[in-house]
XYZ file of C-alpha atoms in Angstrom:
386
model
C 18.548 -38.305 34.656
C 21.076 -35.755 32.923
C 19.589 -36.397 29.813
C 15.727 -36.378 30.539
C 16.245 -32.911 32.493
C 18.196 -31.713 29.431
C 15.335 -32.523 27.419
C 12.826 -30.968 29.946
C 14.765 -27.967 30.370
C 15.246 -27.032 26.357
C 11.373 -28.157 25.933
C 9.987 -25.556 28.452
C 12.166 -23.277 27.043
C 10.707 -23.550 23.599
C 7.057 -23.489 25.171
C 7.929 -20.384 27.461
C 9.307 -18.380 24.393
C 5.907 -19.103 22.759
C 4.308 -17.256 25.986
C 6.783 -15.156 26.219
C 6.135 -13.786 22.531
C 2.671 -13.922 22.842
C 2.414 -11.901 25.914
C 4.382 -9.255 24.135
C 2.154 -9.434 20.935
C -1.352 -9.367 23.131
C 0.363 -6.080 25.093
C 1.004 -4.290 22.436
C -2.102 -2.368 21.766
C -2.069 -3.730 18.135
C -5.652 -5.064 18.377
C -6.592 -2.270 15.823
C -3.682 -2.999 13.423
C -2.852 -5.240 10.320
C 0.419 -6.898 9.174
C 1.815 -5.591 5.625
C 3.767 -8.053 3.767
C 5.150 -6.359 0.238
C 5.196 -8.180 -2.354
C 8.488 -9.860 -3.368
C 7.867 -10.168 -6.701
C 8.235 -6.857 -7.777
C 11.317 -4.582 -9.280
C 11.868 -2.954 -6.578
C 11.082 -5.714 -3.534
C 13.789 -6.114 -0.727
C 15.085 -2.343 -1.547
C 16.017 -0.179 1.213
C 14.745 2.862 -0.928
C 11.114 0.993 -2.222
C 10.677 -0.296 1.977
C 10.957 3.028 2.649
C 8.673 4.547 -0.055
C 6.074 2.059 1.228
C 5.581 2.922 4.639
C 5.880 6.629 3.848
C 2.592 6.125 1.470
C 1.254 4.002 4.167
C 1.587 6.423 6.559
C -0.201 9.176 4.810
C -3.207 7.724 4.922
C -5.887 9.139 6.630
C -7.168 6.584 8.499
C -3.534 5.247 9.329
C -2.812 6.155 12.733
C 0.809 5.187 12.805
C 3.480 2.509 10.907
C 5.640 0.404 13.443
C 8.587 -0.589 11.877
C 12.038 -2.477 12.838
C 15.219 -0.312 11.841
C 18.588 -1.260 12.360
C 21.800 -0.011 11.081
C 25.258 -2.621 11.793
C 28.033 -2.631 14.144
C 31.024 -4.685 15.896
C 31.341 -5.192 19.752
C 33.807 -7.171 21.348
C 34.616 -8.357 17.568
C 31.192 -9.719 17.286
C 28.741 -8.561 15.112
C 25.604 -6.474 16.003
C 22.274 -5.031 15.053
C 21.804 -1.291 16.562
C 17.513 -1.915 16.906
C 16.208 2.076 15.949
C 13.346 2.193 18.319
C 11.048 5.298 17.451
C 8.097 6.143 19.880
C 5.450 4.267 18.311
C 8.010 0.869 18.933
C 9.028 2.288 22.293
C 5.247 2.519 23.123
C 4.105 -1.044 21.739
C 7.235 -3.202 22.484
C 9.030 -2.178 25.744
C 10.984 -5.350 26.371
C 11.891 -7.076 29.416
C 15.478 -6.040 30.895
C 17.185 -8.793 33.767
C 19.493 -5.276 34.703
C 19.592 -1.992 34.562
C 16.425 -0.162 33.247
C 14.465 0.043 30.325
C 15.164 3.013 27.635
C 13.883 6.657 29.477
C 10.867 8.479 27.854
C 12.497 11.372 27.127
C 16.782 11.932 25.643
C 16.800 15.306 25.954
C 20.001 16.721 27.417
C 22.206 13.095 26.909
C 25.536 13.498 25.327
C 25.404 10.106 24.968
C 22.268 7.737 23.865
C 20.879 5.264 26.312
C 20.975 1.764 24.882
C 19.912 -1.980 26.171
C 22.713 -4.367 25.017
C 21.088 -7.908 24.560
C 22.883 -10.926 23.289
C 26.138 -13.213 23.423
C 28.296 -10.312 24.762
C 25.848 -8.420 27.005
C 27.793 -9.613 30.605
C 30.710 -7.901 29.223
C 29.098 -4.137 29.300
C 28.278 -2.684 32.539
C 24.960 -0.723 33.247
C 26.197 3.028 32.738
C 29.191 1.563 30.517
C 30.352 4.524 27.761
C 30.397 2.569 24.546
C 31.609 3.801 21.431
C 30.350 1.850 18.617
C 31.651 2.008 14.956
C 28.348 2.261 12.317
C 29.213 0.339 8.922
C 28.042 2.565 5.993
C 29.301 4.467 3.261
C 31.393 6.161 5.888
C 31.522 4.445 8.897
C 31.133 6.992 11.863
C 31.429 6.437 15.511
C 27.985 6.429 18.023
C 28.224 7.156 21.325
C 25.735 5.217 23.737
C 25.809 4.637 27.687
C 24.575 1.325 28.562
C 21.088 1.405 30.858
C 19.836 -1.961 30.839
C 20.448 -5.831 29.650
C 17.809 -7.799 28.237
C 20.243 -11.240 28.952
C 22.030 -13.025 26.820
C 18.831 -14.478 25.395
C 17.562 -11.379 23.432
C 14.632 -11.233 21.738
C 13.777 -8.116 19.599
C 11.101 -7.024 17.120
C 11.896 -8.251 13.489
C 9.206 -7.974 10.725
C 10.573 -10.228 8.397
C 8.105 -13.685 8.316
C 5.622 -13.297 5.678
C 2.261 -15.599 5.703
C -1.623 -15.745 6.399
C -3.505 -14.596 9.819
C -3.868 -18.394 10.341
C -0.480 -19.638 9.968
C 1.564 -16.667 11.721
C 2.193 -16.817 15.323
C 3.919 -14.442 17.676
C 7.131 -16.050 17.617
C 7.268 -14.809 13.621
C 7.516 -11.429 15.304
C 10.797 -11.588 17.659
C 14.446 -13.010 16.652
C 16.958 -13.575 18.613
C 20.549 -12.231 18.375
C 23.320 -9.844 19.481
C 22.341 -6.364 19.607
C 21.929 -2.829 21.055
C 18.531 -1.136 20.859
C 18.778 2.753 20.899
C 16.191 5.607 20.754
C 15.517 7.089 17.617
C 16.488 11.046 17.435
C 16.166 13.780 14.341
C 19.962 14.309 14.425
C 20.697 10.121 14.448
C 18.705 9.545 11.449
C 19.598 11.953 9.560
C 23.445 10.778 10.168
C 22.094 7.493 9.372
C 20.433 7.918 5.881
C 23.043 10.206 4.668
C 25.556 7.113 5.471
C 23.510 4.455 3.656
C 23.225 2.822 7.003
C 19.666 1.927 7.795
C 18.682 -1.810 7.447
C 14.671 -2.095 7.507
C 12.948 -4.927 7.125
C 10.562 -5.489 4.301
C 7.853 -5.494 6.526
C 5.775 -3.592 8.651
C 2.882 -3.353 11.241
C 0.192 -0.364 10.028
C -1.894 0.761 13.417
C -5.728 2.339 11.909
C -6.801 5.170 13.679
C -9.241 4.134 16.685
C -12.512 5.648 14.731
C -12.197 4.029 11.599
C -14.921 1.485 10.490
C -14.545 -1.987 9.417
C -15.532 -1.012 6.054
C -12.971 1.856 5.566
C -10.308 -1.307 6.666
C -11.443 -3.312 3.860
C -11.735 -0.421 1.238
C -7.740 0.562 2.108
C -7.164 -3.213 2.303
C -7.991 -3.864 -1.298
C -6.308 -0.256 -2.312
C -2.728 -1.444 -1.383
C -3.656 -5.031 -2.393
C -1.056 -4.216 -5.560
C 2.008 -3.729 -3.354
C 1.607 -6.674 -0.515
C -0.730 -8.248 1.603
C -2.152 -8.091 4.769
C -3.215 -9.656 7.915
C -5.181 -8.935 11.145
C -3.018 -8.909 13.986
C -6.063 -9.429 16.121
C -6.486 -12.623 14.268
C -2.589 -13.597 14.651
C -2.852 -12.983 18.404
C -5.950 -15.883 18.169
C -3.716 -17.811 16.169
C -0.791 -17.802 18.476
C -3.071 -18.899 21.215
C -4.268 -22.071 19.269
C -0.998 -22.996 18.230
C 0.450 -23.236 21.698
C -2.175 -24.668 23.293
C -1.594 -27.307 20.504
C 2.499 -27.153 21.020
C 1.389 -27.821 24.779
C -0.088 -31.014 23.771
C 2.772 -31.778 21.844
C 5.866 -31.303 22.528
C 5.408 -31.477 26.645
C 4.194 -34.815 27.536
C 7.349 -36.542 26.047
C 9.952 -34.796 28.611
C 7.146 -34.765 31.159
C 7.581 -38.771 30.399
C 11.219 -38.897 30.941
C 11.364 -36.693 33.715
C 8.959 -39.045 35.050
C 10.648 -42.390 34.267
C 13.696 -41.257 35.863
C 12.793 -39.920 38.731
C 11.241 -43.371 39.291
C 13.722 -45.221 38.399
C 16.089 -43.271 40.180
C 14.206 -43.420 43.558
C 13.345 -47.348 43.026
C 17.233 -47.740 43.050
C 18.167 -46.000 45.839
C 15.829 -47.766 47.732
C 16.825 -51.139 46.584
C 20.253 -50.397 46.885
C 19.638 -49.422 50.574
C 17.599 -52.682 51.189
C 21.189 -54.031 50.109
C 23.291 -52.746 52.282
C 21.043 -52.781 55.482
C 22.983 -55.069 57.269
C 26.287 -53.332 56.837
C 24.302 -50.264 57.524
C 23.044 -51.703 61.061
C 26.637 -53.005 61.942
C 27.795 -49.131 61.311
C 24.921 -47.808 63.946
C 26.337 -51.007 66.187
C 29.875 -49.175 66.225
C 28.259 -46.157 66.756
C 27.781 -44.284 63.675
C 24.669 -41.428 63.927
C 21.884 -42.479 61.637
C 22.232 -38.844 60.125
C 25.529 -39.931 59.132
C 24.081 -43.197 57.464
C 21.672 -40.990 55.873
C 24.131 -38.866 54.545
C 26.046 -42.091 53.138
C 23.030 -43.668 51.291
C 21.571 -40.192 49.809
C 25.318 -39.340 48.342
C 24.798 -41.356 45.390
C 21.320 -40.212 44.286
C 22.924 -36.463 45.327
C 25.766 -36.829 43.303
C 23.644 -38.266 40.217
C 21.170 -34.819 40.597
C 24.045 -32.453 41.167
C 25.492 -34.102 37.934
C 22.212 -33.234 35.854
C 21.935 -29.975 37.641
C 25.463 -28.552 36.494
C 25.315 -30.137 32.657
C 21.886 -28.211 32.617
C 23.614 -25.110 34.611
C 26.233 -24.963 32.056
C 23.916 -25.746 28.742
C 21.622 -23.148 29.963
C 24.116 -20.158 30.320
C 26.115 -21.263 27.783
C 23.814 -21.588 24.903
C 23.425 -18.103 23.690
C 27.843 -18.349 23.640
C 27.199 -21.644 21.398
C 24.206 -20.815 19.362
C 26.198 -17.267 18.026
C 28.928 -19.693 16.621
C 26.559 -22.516 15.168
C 27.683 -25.304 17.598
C 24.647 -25.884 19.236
C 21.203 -24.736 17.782
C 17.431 -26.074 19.573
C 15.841 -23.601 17.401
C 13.555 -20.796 19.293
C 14.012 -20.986 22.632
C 13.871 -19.182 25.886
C 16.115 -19.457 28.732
C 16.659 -17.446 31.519
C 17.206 -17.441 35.391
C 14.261 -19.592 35.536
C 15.101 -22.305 33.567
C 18.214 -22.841 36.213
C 15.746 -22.552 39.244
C 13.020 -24.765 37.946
C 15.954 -27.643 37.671
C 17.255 -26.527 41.297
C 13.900 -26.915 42.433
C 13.390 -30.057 41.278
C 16.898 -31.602 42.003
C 16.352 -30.150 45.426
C 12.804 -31.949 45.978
C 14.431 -34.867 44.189
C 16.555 -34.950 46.756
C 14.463 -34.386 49.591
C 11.853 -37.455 48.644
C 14.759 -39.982 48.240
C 16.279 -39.038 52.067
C 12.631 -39.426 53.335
C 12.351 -42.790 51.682
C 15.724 -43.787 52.687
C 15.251 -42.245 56.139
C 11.954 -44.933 56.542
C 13.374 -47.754 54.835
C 16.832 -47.102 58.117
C 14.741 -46.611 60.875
C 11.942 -49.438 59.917
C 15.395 -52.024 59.216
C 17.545 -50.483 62.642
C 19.366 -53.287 64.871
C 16.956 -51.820 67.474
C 14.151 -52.680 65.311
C 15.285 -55.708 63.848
C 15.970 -57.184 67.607
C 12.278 -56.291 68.431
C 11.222 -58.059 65.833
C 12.974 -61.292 66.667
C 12.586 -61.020 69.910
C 7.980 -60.869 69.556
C 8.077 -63.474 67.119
C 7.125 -66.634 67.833
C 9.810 -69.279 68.309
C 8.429 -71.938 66.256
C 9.471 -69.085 63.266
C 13.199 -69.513 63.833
């Protein structure tokens, strides 16, 4: 039982982070957009200076609405490393992410000695919302950033990262998020600034380009092949359609295993409760004779199935909230996956109903098999019987 929940628990969490991605991709507003991959090749690929050259001549295109990329400069909290995400408006607007406290960034930072920031990651339950955090930037000259906590995004964190390179048909959503221990912060005039003088912006090679909402499917394919020298490209409309294919395909796959399990035990685990209460029926009946309540008997019989759920439900209580602790220090890894508060109350849920079935069957299995019961049934049947 502890293992096929285990297994049920880490598989919905890999299917739900596929949703979960995917919602975030579909709600971006990107339907008008392509995917710019540089290409590696070149003399000046993976440089902070050429990335940033690049979407600068992107972005002065006519036709070019606006260039979503993901900035981060590096710091250390609670002696852990983290990523400081530099949200801009144009992220802020396409990629608001989910927060389980506090709030999401405020529109406007006008008037804020400090910066707001969403802490996400290993070491988020250690900062309180409206926490004053001063964080160390690496750089040339490392400098000190003031932020005031607003919101959590869990210890599970998921941000934007444009660093997956590959065709419209093989990229899904997930390529878009990565998981990890960070602080996401608005992007201001004076903070950038700060930044670039201190050599401290990260960015990653790649970038989303948004077209302005009148331009043709012609003028697309016209700046398409004109920046065909310096990377590729791919629909994001398409990679949305993708994503959609590909889970509805991981669906197929990697649920009906677990779904197995889950299914095997929870047989198997009823079948012997039963059996084992067929078993013990007589010394069940001789404890009603000396007057114990058959709510007490039930109690007896369901501890064992109880005790064999609860088991399952704390190893997957402490796996769950655990992981993200684990998975920063490379003991445990299940790849991409999503947990959250749901992942513990889907497995109370079913314990719970678990639970609830075997007492009913117990419950009819007692009061068919009472003394009361079994005397009737002696007492109607025909003599020539006994």
């Amino acid at each position: 039982m502890t293992i096929s929940l285990l297994v049920m628990t880490v598989s919905l969490g890999q299917y739900r982070l596929s949703t979960y991605t995917l919602d975030l991709l579909a709600h971006a507003g990107l339907e008008n957009a392509d995917y710019f991959m540089q290409e590696l090749s070149g003399p000046g690929s993976l440089d902070e200076a050429y990335t940033q050259q690049l979407i600068e001549k992107m972005d002065s295109y006519s036709i070019v609405a606006e260039v979503l990329k993901a900035q981060f400069a590096v710091t250390e909290y609670k002696k852990v490393r983290h990523v400081v995400m530099l949200y801009d408006a144009p992220m802020q607007a396409a990629f608001p992410l989910r927060v389980t406290r506090g709030k999401w960034m405020p529109d406007s930072v006008e008037g804020t000695q400090s910066l707001p920031a969403v802490i996400g990651g290993s070491q988020e339950s250690k900062a309180k919302v409206g926490e004053e955090i001063l964080l160390t930037i690496d750089g040339k000259q490392p400098f000190q950033l003031g932020v005031r906590v607003c919101g959590s995004l869990g210890p599970y964190a998921y941000t934007p990262a444009f660093n997956s390179s590959g065709t419209a048909d093989m990229l899904n959503a997930s390529y878009f998020f990565s998981q990890g221990d960070q602080f996401i912060v608005p992007v201001t005039e004076s903070l950038m600034d700060q930044l670039k003088q201190n050599n401290s912006i990260v960015s990653d090679p790649y970038f989303i380009i948004r077209y302005q909402d009148d331009v043709t499917q012609a003028e697309k394919e016209a700046f398409r092949q004109e920046i065909a020298e310096y990377g590729s490209t791919a629909p994001m409309a398409q990679i949305v359609e993708t994503t959609r294919a590909q889970i509805h395909q991981q669906a197929k796959e990697i649920l009906p295993f677990p779904i197995f399990l889950m299914v095997i035990s929870t047989v198997m685990l009823l079948s012997v409760s039963v059996l084992l209460t067929f078993q013990k029926i007589n010394q069940y009946a001789v404890y009603s004779l000396c007057g114990c309540s058959r709510r007490n008997i039930l109690f007896y019989t369901s501890a064992g199935i109880a005790l064999i759920g609860l088991t399952a439900l704390i190893a997957t209580i402490l796996m769950v909230s655990g992981y993200s602790f684990l998975n920063a220090r490379r003991i445990l890894d299940f790849g991409e996956v999503w947990f959250d508060a749901y992942s513990i109350i889907s497995a109370m849920i079913y314990i719970g109903i678990l639970i609830l079935i075997s007492q009913g069957m117990i419950y009819s299995v007692l009061r068919k098999n009472s003394p009361i019961e079994i005397y009737r049934r002696w007492n109607d049947a025909p003599a020539s019987k006994y």
